[in-house]
Short mmCIF file of C-alpha atoms in Angstrom, two decimals:
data_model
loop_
_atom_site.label_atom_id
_atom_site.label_comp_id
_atom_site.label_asym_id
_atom_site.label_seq_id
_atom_site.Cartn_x
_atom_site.Cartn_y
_atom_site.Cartn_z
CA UNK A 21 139.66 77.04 115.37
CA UNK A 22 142.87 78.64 117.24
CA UNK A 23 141.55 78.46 120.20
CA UNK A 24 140.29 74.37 120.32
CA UNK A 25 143.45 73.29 118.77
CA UNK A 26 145.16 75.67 121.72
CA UNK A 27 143.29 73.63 124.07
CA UNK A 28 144.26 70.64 122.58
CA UNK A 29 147.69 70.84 122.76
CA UNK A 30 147.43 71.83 126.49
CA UNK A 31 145.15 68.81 127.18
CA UNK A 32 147.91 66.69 125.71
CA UNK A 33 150.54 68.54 127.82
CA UNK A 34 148.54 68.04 130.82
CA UNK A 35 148.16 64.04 130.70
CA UNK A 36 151.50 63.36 129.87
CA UNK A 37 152.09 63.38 126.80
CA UNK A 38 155.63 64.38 125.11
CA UNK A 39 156.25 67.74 124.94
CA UNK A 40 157.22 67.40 121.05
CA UNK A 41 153.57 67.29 120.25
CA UNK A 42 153.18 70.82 120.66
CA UNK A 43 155.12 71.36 117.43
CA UNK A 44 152.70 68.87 116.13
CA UNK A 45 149.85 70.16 113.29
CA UNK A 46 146.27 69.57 113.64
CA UNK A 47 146.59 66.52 110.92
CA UNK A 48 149.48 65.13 112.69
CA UNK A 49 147.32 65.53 115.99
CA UNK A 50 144.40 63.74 113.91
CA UNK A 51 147.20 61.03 112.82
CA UNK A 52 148.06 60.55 116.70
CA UNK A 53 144.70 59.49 117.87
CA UNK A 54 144.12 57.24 115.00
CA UNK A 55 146.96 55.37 115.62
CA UNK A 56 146.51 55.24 118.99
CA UNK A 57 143.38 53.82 119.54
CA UNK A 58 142.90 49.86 118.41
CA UNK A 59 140.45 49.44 115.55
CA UNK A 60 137.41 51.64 116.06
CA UNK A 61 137.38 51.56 119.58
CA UNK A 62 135.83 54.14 121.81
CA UNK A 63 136.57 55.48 125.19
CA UNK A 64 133.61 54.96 127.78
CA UNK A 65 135.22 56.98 130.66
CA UNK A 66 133.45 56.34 133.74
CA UNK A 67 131.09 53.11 132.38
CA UNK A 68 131.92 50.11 133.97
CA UNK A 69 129.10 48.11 133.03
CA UNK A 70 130.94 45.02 131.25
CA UNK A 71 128.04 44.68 128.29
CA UNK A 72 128.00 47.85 127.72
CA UNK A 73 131.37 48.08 126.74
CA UNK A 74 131.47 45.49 124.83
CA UNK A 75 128.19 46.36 122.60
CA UNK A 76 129.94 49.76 122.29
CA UNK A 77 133.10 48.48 121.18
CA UNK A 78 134.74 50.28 123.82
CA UNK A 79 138.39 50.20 124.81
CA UNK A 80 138.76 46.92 126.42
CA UNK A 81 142.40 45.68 127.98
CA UNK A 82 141.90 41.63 128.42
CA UNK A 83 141.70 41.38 131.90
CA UNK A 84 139.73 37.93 131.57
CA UNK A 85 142.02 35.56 133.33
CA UNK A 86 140.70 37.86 136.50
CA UNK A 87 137.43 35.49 135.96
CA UNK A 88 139.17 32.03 136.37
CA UNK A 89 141.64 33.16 139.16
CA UNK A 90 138.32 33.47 141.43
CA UNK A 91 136.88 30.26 140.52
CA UNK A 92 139.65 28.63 141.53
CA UNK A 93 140.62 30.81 144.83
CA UNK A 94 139.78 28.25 147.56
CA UNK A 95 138.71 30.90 149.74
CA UNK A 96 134.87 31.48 150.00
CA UNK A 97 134.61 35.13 150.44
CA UNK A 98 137.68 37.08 148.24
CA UNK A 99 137.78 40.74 149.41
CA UNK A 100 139.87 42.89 147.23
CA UNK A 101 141.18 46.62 148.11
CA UNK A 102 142.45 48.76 145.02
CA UNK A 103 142.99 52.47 145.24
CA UNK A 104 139.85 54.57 143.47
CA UNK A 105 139.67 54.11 139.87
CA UNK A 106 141.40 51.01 139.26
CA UNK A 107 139.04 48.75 137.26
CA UNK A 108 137.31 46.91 140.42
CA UNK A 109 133.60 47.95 139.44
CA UNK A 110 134.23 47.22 135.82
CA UNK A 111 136.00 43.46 136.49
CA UNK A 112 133.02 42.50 138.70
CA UNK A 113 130.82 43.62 136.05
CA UNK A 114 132.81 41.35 134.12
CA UNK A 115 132.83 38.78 136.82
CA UNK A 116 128.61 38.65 136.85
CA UNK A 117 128.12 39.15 132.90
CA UNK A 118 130.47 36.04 132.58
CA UNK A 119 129.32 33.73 135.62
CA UNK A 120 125.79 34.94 135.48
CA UNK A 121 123.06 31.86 134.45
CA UNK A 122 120.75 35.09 134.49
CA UNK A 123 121.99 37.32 131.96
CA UNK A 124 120.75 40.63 131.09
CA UNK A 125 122.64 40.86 127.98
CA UNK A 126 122.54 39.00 124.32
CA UNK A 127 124.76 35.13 125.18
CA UNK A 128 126.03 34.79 121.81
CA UNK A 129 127.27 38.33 121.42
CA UNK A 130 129.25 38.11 124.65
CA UNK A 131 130.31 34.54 124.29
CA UNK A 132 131.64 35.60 120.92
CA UNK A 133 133.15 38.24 122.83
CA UNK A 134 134.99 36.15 125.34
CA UNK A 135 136.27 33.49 123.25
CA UNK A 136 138.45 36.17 121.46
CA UNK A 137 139.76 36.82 124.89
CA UNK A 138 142.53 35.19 126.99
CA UNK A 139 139.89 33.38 129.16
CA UNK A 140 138.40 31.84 125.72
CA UNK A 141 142.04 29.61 125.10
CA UNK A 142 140.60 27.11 127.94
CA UNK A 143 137.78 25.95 126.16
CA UNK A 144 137.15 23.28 129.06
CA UNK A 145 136.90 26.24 131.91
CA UNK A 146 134.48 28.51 129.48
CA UNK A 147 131.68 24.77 129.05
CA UNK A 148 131.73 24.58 132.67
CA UNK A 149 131.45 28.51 133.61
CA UNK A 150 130.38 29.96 131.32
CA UNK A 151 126.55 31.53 132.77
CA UNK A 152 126.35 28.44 134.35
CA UNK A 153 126.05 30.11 137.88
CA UNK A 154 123.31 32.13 139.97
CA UNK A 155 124.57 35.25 140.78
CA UNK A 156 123.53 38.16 142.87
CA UNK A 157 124.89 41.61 142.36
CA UNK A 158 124.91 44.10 144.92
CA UNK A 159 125.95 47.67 144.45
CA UNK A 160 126.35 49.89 147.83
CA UNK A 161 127.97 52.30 145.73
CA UNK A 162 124.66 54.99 146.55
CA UNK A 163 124.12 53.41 149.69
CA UNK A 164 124.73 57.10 151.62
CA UNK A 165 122.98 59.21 154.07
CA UNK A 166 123.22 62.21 156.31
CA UNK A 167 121.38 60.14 158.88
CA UNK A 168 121.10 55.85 159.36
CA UNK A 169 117.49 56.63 158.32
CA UNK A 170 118.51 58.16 155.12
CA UNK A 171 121.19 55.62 154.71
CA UNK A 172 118.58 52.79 155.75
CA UNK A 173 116.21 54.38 152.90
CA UNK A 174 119.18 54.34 150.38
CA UNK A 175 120.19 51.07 151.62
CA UNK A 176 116.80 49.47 150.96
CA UNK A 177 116.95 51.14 147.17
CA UNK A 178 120.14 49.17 146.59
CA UNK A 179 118.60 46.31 147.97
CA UNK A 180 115.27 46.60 145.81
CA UNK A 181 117.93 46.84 142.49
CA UNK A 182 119.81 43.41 144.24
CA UNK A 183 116.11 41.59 143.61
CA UNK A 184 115.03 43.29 140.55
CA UNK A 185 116.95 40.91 138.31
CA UNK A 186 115.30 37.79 139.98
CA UNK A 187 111.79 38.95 139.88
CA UNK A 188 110.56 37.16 137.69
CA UNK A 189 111.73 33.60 137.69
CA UNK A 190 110.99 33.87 141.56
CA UNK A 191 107.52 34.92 141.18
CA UNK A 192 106.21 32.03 142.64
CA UNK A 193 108.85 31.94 145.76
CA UNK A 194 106.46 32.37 148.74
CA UNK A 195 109.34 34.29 150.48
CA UNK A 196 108.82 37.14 148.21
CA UNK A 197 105.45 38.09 149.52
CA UNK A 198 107.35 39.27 152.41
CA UNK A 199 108.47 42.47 149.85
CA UNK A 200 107.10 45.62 148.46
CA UNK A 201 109.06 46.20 145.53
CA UNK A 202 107.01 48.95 144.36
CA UNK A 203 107.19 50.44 147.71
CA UNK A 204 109.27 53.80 147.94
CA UNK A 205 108.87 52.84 152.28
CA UNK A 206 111.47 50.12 153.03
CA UNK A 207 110.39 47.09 155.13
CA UNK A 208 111.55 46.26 159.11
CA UNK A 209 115.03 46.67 160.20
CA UNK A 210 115.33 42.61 160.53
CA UNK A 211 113.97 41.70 156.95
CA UNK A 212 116.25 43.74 155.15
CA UNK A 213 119.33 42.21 157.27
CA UNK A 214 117.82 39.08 155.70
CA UNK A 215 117.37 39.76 152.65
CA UNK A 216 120.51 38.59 150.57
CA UNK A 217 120.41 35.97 152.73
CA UNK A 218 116.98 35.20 151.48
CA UNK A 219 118.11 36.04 148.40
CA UNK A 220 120.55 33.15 148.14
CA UNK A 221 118.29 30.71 149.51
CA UNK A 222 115.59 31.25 146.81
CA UNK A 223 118.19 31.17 144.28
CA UNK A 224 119.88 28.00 145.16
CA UNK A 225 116.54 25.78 145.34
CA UNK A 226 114.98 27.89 142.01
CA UNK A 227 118.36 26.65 140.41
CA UNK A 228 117.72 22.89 140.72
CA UNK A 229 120.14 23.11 144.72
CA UNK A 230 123.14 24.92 142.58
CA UNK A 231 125.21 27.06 145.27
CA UNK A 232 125.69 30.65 144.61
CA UNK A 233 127.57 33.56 143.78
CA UNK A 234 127.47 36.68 145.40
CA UNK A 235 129.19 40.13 143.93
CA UNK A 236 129.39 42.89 146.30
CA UNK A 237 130.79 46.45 144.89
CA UNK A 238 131.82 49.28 147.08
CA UNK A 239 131.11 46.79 150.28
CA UNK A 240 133.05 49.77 152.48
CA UNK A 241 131.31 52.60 150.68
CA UNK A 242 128.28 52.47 153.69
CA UNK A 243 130.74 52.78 156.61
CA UNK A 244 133.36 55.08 155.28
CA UNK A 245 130.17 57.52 155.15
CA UNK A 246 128.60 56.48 158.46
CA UNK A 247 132.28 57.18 159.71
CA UNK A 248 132.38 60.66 158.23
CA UNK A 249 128.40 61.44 159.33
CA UNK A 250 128.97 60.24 162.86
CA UNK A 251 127.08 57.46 163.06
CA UNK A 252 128.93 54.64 162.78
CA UNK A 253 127.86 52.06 165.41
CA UNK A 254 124.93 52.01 163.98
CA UNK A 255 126.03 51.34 160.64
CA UNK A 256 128.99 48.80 161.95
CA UNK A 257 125.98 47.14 164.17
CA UNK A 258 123.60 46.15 160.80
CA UNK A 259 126.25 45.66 158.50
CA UNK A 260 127.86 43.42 160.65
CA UNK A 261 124.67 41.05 161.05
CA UNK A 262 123.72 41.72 157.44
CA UNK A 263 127.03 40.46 155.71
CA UNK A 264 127.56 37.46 158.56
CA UNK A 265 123.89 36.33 157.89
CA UNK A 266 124.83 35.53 154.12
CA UNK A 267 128.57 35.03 153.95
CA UNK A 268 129.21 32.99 157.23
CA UNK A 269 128.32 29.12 157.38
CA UNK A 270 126.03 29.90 154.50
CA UNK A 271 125.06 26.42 152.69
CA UNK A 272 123.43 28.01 149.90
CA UNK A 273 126.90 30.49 149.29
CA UNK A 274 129.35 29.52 146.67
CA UNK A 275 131.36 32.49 146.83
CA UNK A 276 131.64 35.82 147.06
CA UNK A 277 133.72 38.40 145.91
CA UNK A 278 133.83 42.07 147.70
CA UNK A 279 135.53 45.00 145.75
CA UNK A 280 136.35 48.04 148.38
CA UNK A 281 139.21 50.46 148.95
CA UNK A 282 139.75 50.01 152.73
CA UNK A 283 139.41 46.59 155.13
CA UNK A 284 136.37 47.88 157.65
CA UNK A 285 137.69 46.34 161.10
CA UNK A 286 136.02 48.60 163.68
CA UNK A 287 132.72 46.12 162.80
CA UNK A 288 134.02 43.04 162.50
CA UNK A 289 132.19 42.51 159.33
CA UNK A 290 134.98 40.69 157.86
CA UNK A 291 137.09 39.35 160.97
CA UNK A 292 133.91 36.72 161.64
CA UNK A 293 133.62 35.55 158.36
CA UNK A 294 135.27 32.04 157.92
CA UNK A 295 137.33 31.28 154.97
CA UNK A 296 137.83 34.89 154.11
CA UNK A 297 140.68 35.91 151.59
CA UNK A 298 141.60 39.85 152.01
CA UNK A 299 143.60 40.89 149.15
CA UNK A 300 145.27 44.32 150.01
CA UNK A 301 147.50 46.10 147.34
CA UNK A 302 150.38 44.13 148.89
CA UNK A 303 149.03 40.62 148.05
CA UNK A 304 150.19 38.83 145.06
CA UNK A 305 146.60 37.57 144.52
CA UNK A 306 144.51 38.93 141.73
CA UNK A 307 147.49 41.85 141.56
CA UNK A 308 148.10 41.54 137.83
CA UNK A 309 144.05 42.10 136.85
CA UNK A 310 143.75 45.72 138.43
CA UNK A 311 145.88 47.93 136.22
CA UNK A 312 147.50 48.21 132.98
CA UNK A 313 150.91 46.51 132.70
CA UNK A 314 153.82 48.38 130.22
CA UNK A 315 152.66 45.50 127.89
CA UNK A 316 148.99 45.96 127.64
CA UNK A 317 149.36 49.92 127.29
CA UNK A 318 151.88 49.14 124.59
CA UNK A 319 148.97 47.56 121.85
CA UNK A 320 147.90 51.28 121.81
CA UNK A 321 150.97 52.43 119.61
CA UNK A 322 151.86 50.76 116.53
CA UNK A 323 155.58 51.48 116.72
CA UNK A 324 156.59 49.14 120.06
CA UNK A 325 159.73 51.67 120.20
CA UNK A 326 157.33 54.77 120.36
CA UNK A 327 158.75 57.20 122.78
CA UNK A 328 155.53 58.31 124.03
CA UNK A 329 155.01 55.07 125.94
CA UNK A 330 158.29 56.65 128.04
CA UNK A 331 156.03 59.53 128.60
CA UNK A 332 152.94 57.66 129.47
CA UNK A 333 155.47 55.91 131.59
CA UNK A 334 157.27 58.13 133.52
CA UNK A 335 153.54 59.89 134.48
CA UNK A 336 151.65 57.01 135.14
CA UNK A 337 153.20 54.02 135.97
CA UNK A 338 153.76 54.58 139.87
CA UNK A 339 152.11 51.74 141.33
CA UNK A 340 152.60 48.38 142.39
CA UNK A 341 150.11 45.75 143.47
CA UNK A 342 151.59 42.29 144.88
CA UNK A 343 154.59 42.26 142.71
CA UNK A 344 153.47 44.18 139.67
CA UNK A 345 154.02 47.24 138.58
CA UNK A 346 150.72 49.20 137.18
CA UNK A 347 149.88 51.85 135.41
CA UNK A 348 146.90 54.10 136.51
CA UNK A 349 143.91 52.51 134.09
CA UNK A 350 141.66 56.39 134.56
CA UNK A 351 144.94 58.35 134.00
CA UNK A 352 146.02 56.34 130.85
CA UNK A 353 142.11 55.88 129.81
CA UNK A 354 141.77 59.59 130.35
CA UNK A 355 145.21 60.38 128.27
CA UNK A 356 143.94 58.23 125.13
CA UNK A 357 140.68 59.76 125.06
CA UNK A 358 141.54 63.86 124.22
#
């Protein structure tokens, strides 16, 4: 009615979009969004599981090349920092569904997937890399608490989720006894620190001595709340041992990649690490895969000269990463989606 096509036309308003849309009729509103979107795509806001997307057609901008950047970075342990909302969950997702010699997703439907992309040209990198590598995902995304108890608790959840992939193909890995998966108690203090250590260990022998990968999303998430609880030396103190014991003159450790906001220094987690590669929104490494450049926004309008790619322009396009000059990806997601 009156009143949805009112609220429209404010949404529009709202996200940027040029004020001569208001003068716009409902079809011509209709007409917009058609010709806006690619093909049949839909928006996932807030999904940044990689397969998911992709078996829901969902808007994707080709940030692929992200992928073969990190296999080549010489640098064991990459730790990027990107402001909130700028792709890093959904490119490690990427990262692991790509790398990943466990999948938990249909192979042919993704390969197809990724040999339509930018990263599917080098047909020599995809043979070679393509889920060719054991990979461990960790998410500290929900690792949280009021207390280090209640973050401990949360912490061993996120843990449990780490192994849960593995499970099965480890089932006869006597080091596994040592865990109650079914447990809602965690275990001791000093197993848990151990754990992704552990973790790569069983993988790497399971996987014929192939060194592994570890992703790590939201690695600050734990201490930025320990901060704001007040207790962070007890946070700083386990996290400390926990990431040193896996990522530090690890033989089993390939690389890893940690996606966070802020560098935590108070702890030291990262200043003993060896071969450590922070990437900070001043770096030019990695800057052009967090982000929508002018060019990738501009596949979303089928007239190149469109003036509404001024308007997404002039509210959206205030960053710059390294050397490149970015567009917001949840402000410009959230404009094409009303």
């Amino acid at each position: 009615g009156m009143m949805t096509m009112i609220s429209v036309l404010l949404a529009l308003l709202s996200a940027g979009a040029a004020g001569a849309l208001i003068r716009e009729s409902a079809n011509s509103i209709a007409a917009f969004k058609r010709s806006f979107l690619p093909s049949e795509s839909v928006v996932l806001l807030g999904n940044s599981n990689f397969d998911k997307i992709v078996e829901c057609n969902g808007v994707f901008i080709d940030k692929t090349l992200f992928i073969k950047e990190f296999v080549k970075c010489k640098k064991e342990v990459s730790v990027i920092l990107r402001p909130r909302r700028f792709g890093k969950s959904s490119n490690l997702s990427m990262l692991n569904s790509f790398l990943s010699i466990n999948p938990t997703s249909d192979a042919k439907e993704i390969r197809s997937f990724f040999d339509r992309c930018r990263i599917g040209e080098d047909l020599d990198f995809m043979s070679r890399n393509f889920r060719q590598h054991p990979v461990i995902w960790l998410n500290l995304k929900d690792c949280a608490g009021n207390s280090w108890q209640e973050m401990f608790n949360n912490l061993w959840i996120c843990v449990r989720d780490m192994y849960l992939p593995h499970l099965e193909q480890l089932s006869d890995a006597p080091a596994l006894r040592q865990f109650d998966f079914h447990s809602g108690t965690a275990p001791s203090s000093t197993l848990v620190q151990w754990s992704l250590k552990l973790l790569t260990e069983m993988l790497y022998f399971k996987h014929g001595r192939k060194r592994v990968i570890v992703l790590v999303d939201e690695y600050d998430a734990p201490l930025n709340c320990a901060f704001r609880k007040g207790f962070y030396d007890e946070a700083s103190s386990f996290f400390g041992i926990f990431f040193s014991r896996a990522l530090k003159d690890n033989n089993y450790l390939k690389q890893a990649c940690l996606m966070g906001i802020v560098e935590v220094r108070g702890a030291e987690i990262l200043s003993t690490l060896n071969n450590i590669h922070v990437c900070s929104v001043d770096k030019v490494d990695f800057s052009e895969h967090f982000g929508f450049s002018v060019q990738e926004v501009s596949v979303f309008f089928e007239d190149k000269n469109d003036n509404r790619i001024a308007s997404v322009l002039e509210w959206y396009d205030g960053y710059v990463i390294g050397s490149t000059t970015v567009i917001n990806p949840w402000s410009f997601l959230n404009f094409i989606e009303l």
